[in-house]
Amino acid sequence: MKTEKVIDHIVDWLKTYATNDGLKGFVIGISGGIDSAVTSTLCAKTGLDLLCLEMPIHQAENQETRATNHIDWLMKNFPNVNRQGVNLTPVFDSLIEALPSVENEEERFMSLANTRARLRMTTLYYFAALNGYLVAGTGNKVEDFGVGFYTKYGDGGVDLSPIADLLKTEVYEIAKSLGINKEIVIAPPTDGLWGDDRTDEDQIGASYPELEWAMQKNEEGKTIADFSGREKQVFAIFKRLNAANQHKMLPIPICHIPSELK
């Protein structure tokens, strides 16, 4: 990959898109992870306004620290960057209190994890509307179009996706070129939606390099019968998630009414 040229291309694309829409800049949620760090830096390099939001919900301290340090670094290097902290923990807790209780709390863990992401999306759009900004998405190609590892109408609810055509390994390559803080580069990827230290690999059952391999083999028309051992296991994981999450990757189904009924 021609890393520097890719960086320039994304920055130009971002600036052109915002300018053509008559908007002043971008708002992005900073999680302390590699994707939001890279995306926010690319947005900052446009020279347009960038508002970085910190939106903790029972967040692990190391995630908050990495996010804070990254925003500090951005503000030191780019005069167009501002920050805003919004503690969503009490909002999340109040919502849980308002919802009906369940017999087994574990049954709603996934639902509540997705609720965290949707509260953050709502907050991002509040500030976007208030300031005339675009909500910049942080999803990469494997997450968005491979296994659908994101929350529908949560971190998937964005105005534009600057890194959605980049594999995760390519995001890391760009991060190194941009000088992203080492603590972010070496941190295990996590969605930060659970209030603990579980990683993306813990949830998915495969690493991003493995998923990239499976995605490539799937595009080549390979089937599970072509593999054995760990490769077979990884390919099965990819195929299962890719099939289960097509509802995230395809347009919303529309019930088209026949003309003779209208």
GROMACS .gro file of C-alpha atoms in nm:
model
  262
    1MET     CA    1   0.000   0.000   0.000
    2LYS     CA    2   0.122   0.349  -0.089
    3THR     CA    3   0.052   0.469   0.262
    4GLU     CA    4   0.127   0.839   0.226
    5LYS     CA    5  -0.075   0.864  -0.094
    6VAL     CA    6  -0.365   0.681   0.071
    7ILE     CA    7  -0.355   0.928   0.359
    8ASP     CA    8  -0.359   1.224   0.121
    9HIS     CA    9  -0.643   1.068  -0.076
   10ILE     CA   10  -0.863   1.019   0.233
   11VAL     CA   11  -0.789   1.368   0.366
   12ASP     CA   12  -0.877   1.524   0.029
   13TRP     CA   13  -1.194   1.313   0.009
   14LEU     CA   14  -1.303   1.422   0.357
   15LYS     CA   15  -1.239   1.789   0.290
   16THR     CA   16  -1.413   1.782  -0.048
   17TYR     CA   17  -1.717   1.601   0.090
   18ALA     CA   18  -1.762   1.842   0.381
   19THR     CA   19  -1.701   2.151   0.169
   20ASN     CA   20  -1.944   2.040  -0.103
   21ASP     CA   21  -2.210   1.982   0.164
   22GLY     CA   22  -2.150   2.326   0.310
   23LEU     CA   23  -2.057   2.183   0.650
   24LYS     CA   24  -1.787   2.315   0.881
   25GLY     CA   25  -1.615   1.998   0.994
   26PHE     CA   26  -1.650   1.669   1.175
   27VAL     CA   27  -1.744   1.518   1.509
   28ILE     CA   28  -1.608   1.183   1.617
   29GLY     CA   29  -1.619   0.966   1.927
   30ILE     CA   30  -1.274   0.884   2.063
   31SER     CA   31  -1.261   0.539   2.220
   32GLY     CA   32  -0.891   0.490   2.281
   33GLY     CA   33  -0.875   0.239   1.995
   34ILE     CA   34  -0.681   0.238   1.671
   35ASP     CA   35  -0.974   0.306   1.435
   36SER     CA   36  -1.100   0.621   1.607
   37ALA     CA   37  -0.742   0.743   1.651
   38VAL     CA   38  -0.664   0.709   1.280
   39THR     CA   39  -0.998   0.848   1.164
   40SER     CA   40  -0.979   1.151   1.393
   41THR     CA   41  -0.624   1.227   1.279
   42LEU     CA   42  -0.727   1.209   0.914
   43CYS     CA   43  -1.017   1.445   0.988
   44ALA     CA   44  -0.782   1.683   1.173
   45LYS     CA   45  -0.548   1.692   0.873
   46THR     CA   46  -0.826   1.846   0.658
   47GLY     CA   47  -0.788   2.174   0.849
   48LEU     CA   48  -1.164   2.182   0.908
   49ASP     CA   49  -1.316   2.184   1.256
   50LEU     CA   50  -1.289   1.859   1.447
   51LEU     CA   51  -1.478   1.800   1.770
   52CYS     CA   52  -1.359   1.496   1.964
   53LEU     CA   53  -1.609   1.350   2.207
   54GLU     CA   54  -1.525   1.138   2.509
   55MET     CA   55  -1.838   0.944   2.605
   56PRO     CA   56  -1.757   0.697   2.884
   57ILE     CA   57  -2.016   0.447   3.001
   58HIS     CA   58  -1.866   0.245   3.287
   59GLN     CA   59  -1.546   0.255   3.081
   60ALA     CA   60  -1.225   0.076   3.170
   61GLU     CA   61  -0.970   0.327   3.299
   62ASN     CA   62  -0.704   0.233   3.042
   63GLN     CA   63  -0.949   0.299   2.758
   64GLU     CA   64  -1.032   0.644   2.896
   65THR     CA   65  -0.664   0.723   2.944
   66ARG     CA   66  -0.572   0.627   2.588
   67ALA     CA   67  -0.860   0.837   2.453
   68THR     CA   68  -0.761   1.139   2.662
   69ASN     CA   69  -0.395   1.110   2.563
   70HIS     CA   70  -0.485   1.088   2.195
   71ILE     CA   71  -0.701   1.400   2.208
   72ASP     CA   72  -0.421   1.580   2.393
   73TRP     CA   73  -0.186   1.481   2.110
   74LEU     CA   74  -0.432   1.596   1.845
   75MET     CA   75  -0.483   1.934   2.009
   76LYS     CA   76  -0.109   1.981   2.042
   77ASN     CA   77  -0.056   1.917   1.671
   78PHE     CA   78  -0.373   2.057   1.510
   79PRO     CA   79  -0.520   2.398   1.607
   80ASN     CA   80  -0.857   2.305   1.451
   81VAL     CA   81  -0.928   2.033   1.712
   82ASN     CA   82  -1.153   2.077   2.016
   83ARG     CA   83  -1.276   1.832   2.277
   84GLN     CA   84  -1.594   1.771   2.472
   85GLY     CA   85  -1.652   1.524   2.750
   86VAL     CA   86  -1.999   1.378   2.802
   87ASN     CA   87  -2.038   1.129   3.086
   88LEU     CA   88  -2.309   0.892   2.965
   89THR     CA   89  -2.284   0.653   3.260
   90PRO     CA   90  -2.575   0.808   3.456
   91VAL     CA   91  -2.785   0.823   3.138
   92PHE     CA   92  -2.721   0.454   3.074
   93ASP     CA   93  -2.795   0.363   3.436
   94SER     CA   94  -3.119   0.564   3.432
   95LEU     CA   95  -3.231   0.385   3.116
   96ILE     CA   96  -3.166   0.046   3.275
   97GLU     CA   97  -3.377   0.151   3.575
   98ALA     CA   98  -3.661   0.257   3.342
   99LEU     CA   99  -3.660  -0.071   3.149
  100PRO     CA  100  -3.849  -0.374   3.282
  101SER     CA  101  -3.637  -0.618   3.478
  102VAL     CA  102  -3.550  -0.965   3.350
  103GLU     CA  103  -3.509  -1.288   3.542
  104ASN     CA  104  -3.163  -1.358   3.403
  105GLU     CA  105  -2.949  -1.048   3.359
  106GLU     CA  106  -2.713  -1.228   3.119
  107GLU     CA  107  -2.998  -1.255   2.867
  108ARG     CA  108  -2.984  -0.882   2.800
  109PHE     CA  109  -2.607  -0.824   2.808
  110MET     CA  110  -2.586  -0.798   2.427
  111SER     CA  111  -2.889  -0.570   2.411
  112LEU     CA  112  -2.738  -0.339   2.672
  113ALA     CA  113  -2.399  -0.342   2.499
  114ASN     CA  114  -2.567  -0.224   2.179
  115THR     CA  115  -2.760   0.035   2.379
  116ARG     CA  116  -2.429   0.191   2.485
  117ALA     CA  117  -2.332   0.236   2.121
  118ARG     CA  118  -2.670   0.388   2.036
  119LEU     CA  119  -2.650   0.637   2.321
  120ARG     CA  120  -2.314   0.749   2.184
  121MET     CA  121  -2.457   0.779   1.832
  122THR     CA  122  -2.736   1.000   1.965
  123THR     CA  123  -2.481   1.219   2.141
  124LEU     CA  124  -2.265   1.250   1.830
  125TYR     CA  125  -2.562   1.363   1.622
  126TYR     CA  126  -2.662   1.615   1.888
  127PHE     CA  127  -2.328   1.791   1.853
  128ALA     CA  128  -2.323   1.746   1.475
  129ALA     CA  129  -2.658   1.925   1.438
  130LEU     CA  130  -2.558   2.191   1.690
  131ASN     CA  131  -2.237   2.283   1.506
  132GLY     CA  132  -2.300   2.196   1.142
  133TYR     CA  133  -2.064   1.894   1.145
  134LEU     CA  134  -2.058   1.551   0.986
  135VAL     CA  135  -2.043   1.239   1.204
  136ALA     CA  136  -1.730   1.052   1.095
  137GLY     CA  137  -1.748   0.674   1.120
  138THR     CA  138  -1.457   0.461   1.237
  139GLY     CA  139  -1.545   0.121   1.091
  140ASN     CA  140  -1.285  -0.063   0.881
  141LYS     CA  141  -1.347  -0.298   0.587
  142VAL     CA  142  -1.338  -0.623   0.786
  143GLU     CA  143  -1.581  -0.495   1.049
  144ASP     CA  144  -1.820  -0.321   0.809
  145PHE     CA  145  -1.827  -0.560   0.513
  146GLY     CA  146  -1.668  -0.882   0.639
  147VAL     CA  147  -1.819  -0.988   0.970
  148GLY     CA  148  -2.049  -0.695   1.051
  149PHE     CA  149  -1.884  -0.639   1.387
  150TYR     CA  150  -2.059  -0.317   1.483
  151THR     CA  151  -2.390  -0.198   1.628
  152LYS     CA  152  -2.667  -0.119   1.383
  153TYR     CA  153  -2.769   0.245   1.439
  154GLY     CA  154  -2.489   0.269   1.695
  155ASP     CA  155  -2.132   0.300   1.573
  156GLY     CA  156  -2.282   0.204   1.234
  157GLY     CA  157  -2.491   0.524   1.237
  158VAL     CA  158  -2.264   0.777   1.066
  159ASP     CA  159  -2.258   1.031   0.783
  160LEU     CA  160  -1.944   0.906   0.610
  161SER     CA  161  -1.686   0.628   0.653
  162PRO     CA  162  -1.328   0.739   0.577
  163ILE     CA  163  -1.153   0.407   0.651
  164ALA     CA  164  -1.423   0.158   0.548
  165ASP     CA  165  -1.220   0.048   0.244
  166LEU     CA  166  -0.913  -0.030   0.456
  167LEU     CA  167  -0.837  -0.366   0.615
  168LYS     CA  168  -0.747  -0.360   0.982
  169THR     CA  169  -0.381  -0.430   0.907
  170GLU     CA  170  -0.383  -0.134   0.667
  171VAL     CA  171  -0.530   0.086   0.941
  172TYR     CA  172  -0.232  -0.007   1.160
  173GLU     CA  173   0.006   0.080   0.876
  174ILE     CA  174  -0.152   0.424   0.842
  175ALA     CA  175  -0.142   0.470   1.221
  176LYS     CA  176   0.233   0.421   1.225
  177SER     CA  177   0.277   0.668   0.941
  178LEU     CA  178   0.061   0.926   1.121
  179GLY     CA  179   0.257   0.888   1.445
  180ILE     CA  180  -0.037   0.764   1.652
  181ASN     CA  181   0.053   0.707   2.020
  182LYS     CA  182   0.221   0.372   2.071
  183GLU     CA  183  -0.012   0.281   2.359
  184ILE     CA  184  -0.300   0.281   2.110
  185VAL     CA  185  -0.110   0.092   1.840
  186ILE     CA  186  -0.017  -0.194   2.075
  187ALA     CA  187  -0.350  -0.213   2.262
  188PRO     CA  188  -0.563  -0.521   2.177
  189PRO     CA  189  -0.867  -0.409   1.972
  190THR     CA  190  -1.187  -0.387   2.177
  191ASP     CA  191  -1.531  -0.239   2.120
  192GLY     CA  192  -1.542  -0.118   2.483
  193LEU     CA  193  -1.912  -0.199   2.519
  194TRP     CA  194  -1.897  -0.445   2.806
  195GLY     CA  195  -1.734  -0.264   3.097
  196ASP     CA  196  -1.455  -0.521   3.115
  197ASP     CA  197  -1.133  -0.604   2.929
  198ARG     CA  198  -1.269  -0.846   2.668
  199THR     CA  199  -1.117  -0.793   2.324
  200ASP     CA  200  -1.263  -0.817   1.975
  201GLU     CA  201  -1.079  -1.148   1.930
  202ASP     CA  202  -1.235  -1.280   2.250
  203GLN     CA  203  -1.581  -1.206   2.111
  204ILE     CA  204  -1.525  -1.312   1.751
  205GLY     CA  205  -1.299  -1.612   1.807
  206ALA     CA  206  -1.046  -1.501   1.545
  207SER     CA  207  -0.790  -1.223   1.501
  208TYR     CA  208  -0.824  -0.951   1.239
  209PRO     CA  209  -0.539  -1.091   1.024
  210GLU     CA  210  -0.718  -1.427   1.029
  211LEU     CA  211  -1.048  -1.263   0.932
  212GLU     CA  212  -0.878  -1.074   0.650
  213TRP     CA  213  -0.743  -1.404   0.520
  214ALA     CA  214  -1.091  -1.560   0.538
  215MET     CA  215  -1.247  -1.259   0.366
  216GLN     CA  216  -1.000  -1.291   0.079
  217LYS     CA  217  -1.060  -1.665   0.045
  218ASN     CA  218  -1.434  -1.608   0.046
  219GLU     CA  219  -1.398  -1.354  -0.236
  220GLU     CA  220  -1.199  -1.617  -0.427
  221GLY     CA  221  -1.497  -1.850  -0.405
  222LYS     CA  222  -1.345  -2.094  -0.158
  223THR     CA  223  -1.568  -2.315   0.060
  224ILE     CA  224  -1.517  -2.465   0.404
  225ALA     CA  225  -1.433  -2.797   0.239
  226ASP     CA  226  -1.113  -2.641   0.103
  227PHE     CA  227  -0.961  -2.606   0.451
  228SER     CA  228  -0.869  -2.804   0.759
  229GLY     CA  229  -0.752  -2.735   1.115
  230ARG     CA  230  -0.737  -2.373   1.228
  231GLU     CA  231  -0.799  -2.243   0.875
  232LYS     CA  232  -1.126  -2.436   0.860
  233GLN     CA  233  -1.226  -2.300   1.200
  234VAL     CA  234  -1.152  -1.939   1.106
  235PHE     CA  235  -1.327  -1.969   0.770
  236ALA     CA  236  -1.636  -2.112   0.944
  237ILE     CA  237  -1.637  -1.819   1.189
  238PHE     CA  238  -1.616  -1.571   0.903
  239LYS     CA  239  -1.894  -1.737   0.701
  240ARG     CA  240  -2.124  -1.760   1.003
  241LEU     CA  241  -2.085  -1.394   1.099
  242ASN     CA  242  -2.096  -1.272   0.741
  243ALA     CA  243  -2.427  -1.452   0.687
  244ALA     CA  244  -2.578  -1.353   1.021
  245ASN     CA  245  -2.493  -0.983   0.977
  246GLN     CA  246  -2.604  -0.927   0.619
  247HIS     CA  247  -2.893  -0.721   0.760
  248LYS     CA  248  -2.631  -0.461   0.859
  249MET     CA  249  -2.454  -0.457   0.524
  250LEU     CA  250  -2.754  -0.444   0.290
  251PRO     CA  251  -3.004  -0.158   0.243
  252ILE     CA  252  -3.315  -0.165   0.462
  253PRO     CA  253  -3.576  -0.394   0.300
  254ILE     CA  254  -3.866  -0.200   0.153
  255CYS     CA  255  -4.209  -0.348   0.097
  256HIS     CA  256  -4.284  -0.229  -0.257
  257ILE     CA  257  -4.658  -0.198  -0.325
  258PRO     CA  258  -4.771  -0.326  -0.670
  259SER     CA  259  -4.896  -0.043  -0.889
  260GLU     CA  260  -5.240  -0.205  -0.929
  261LEU     CA  261  -5.290  -0.173  -0.552
  262LYS     CA  262  -5.223   0.200  -0.542
   0.00000   0.00000   0.00000
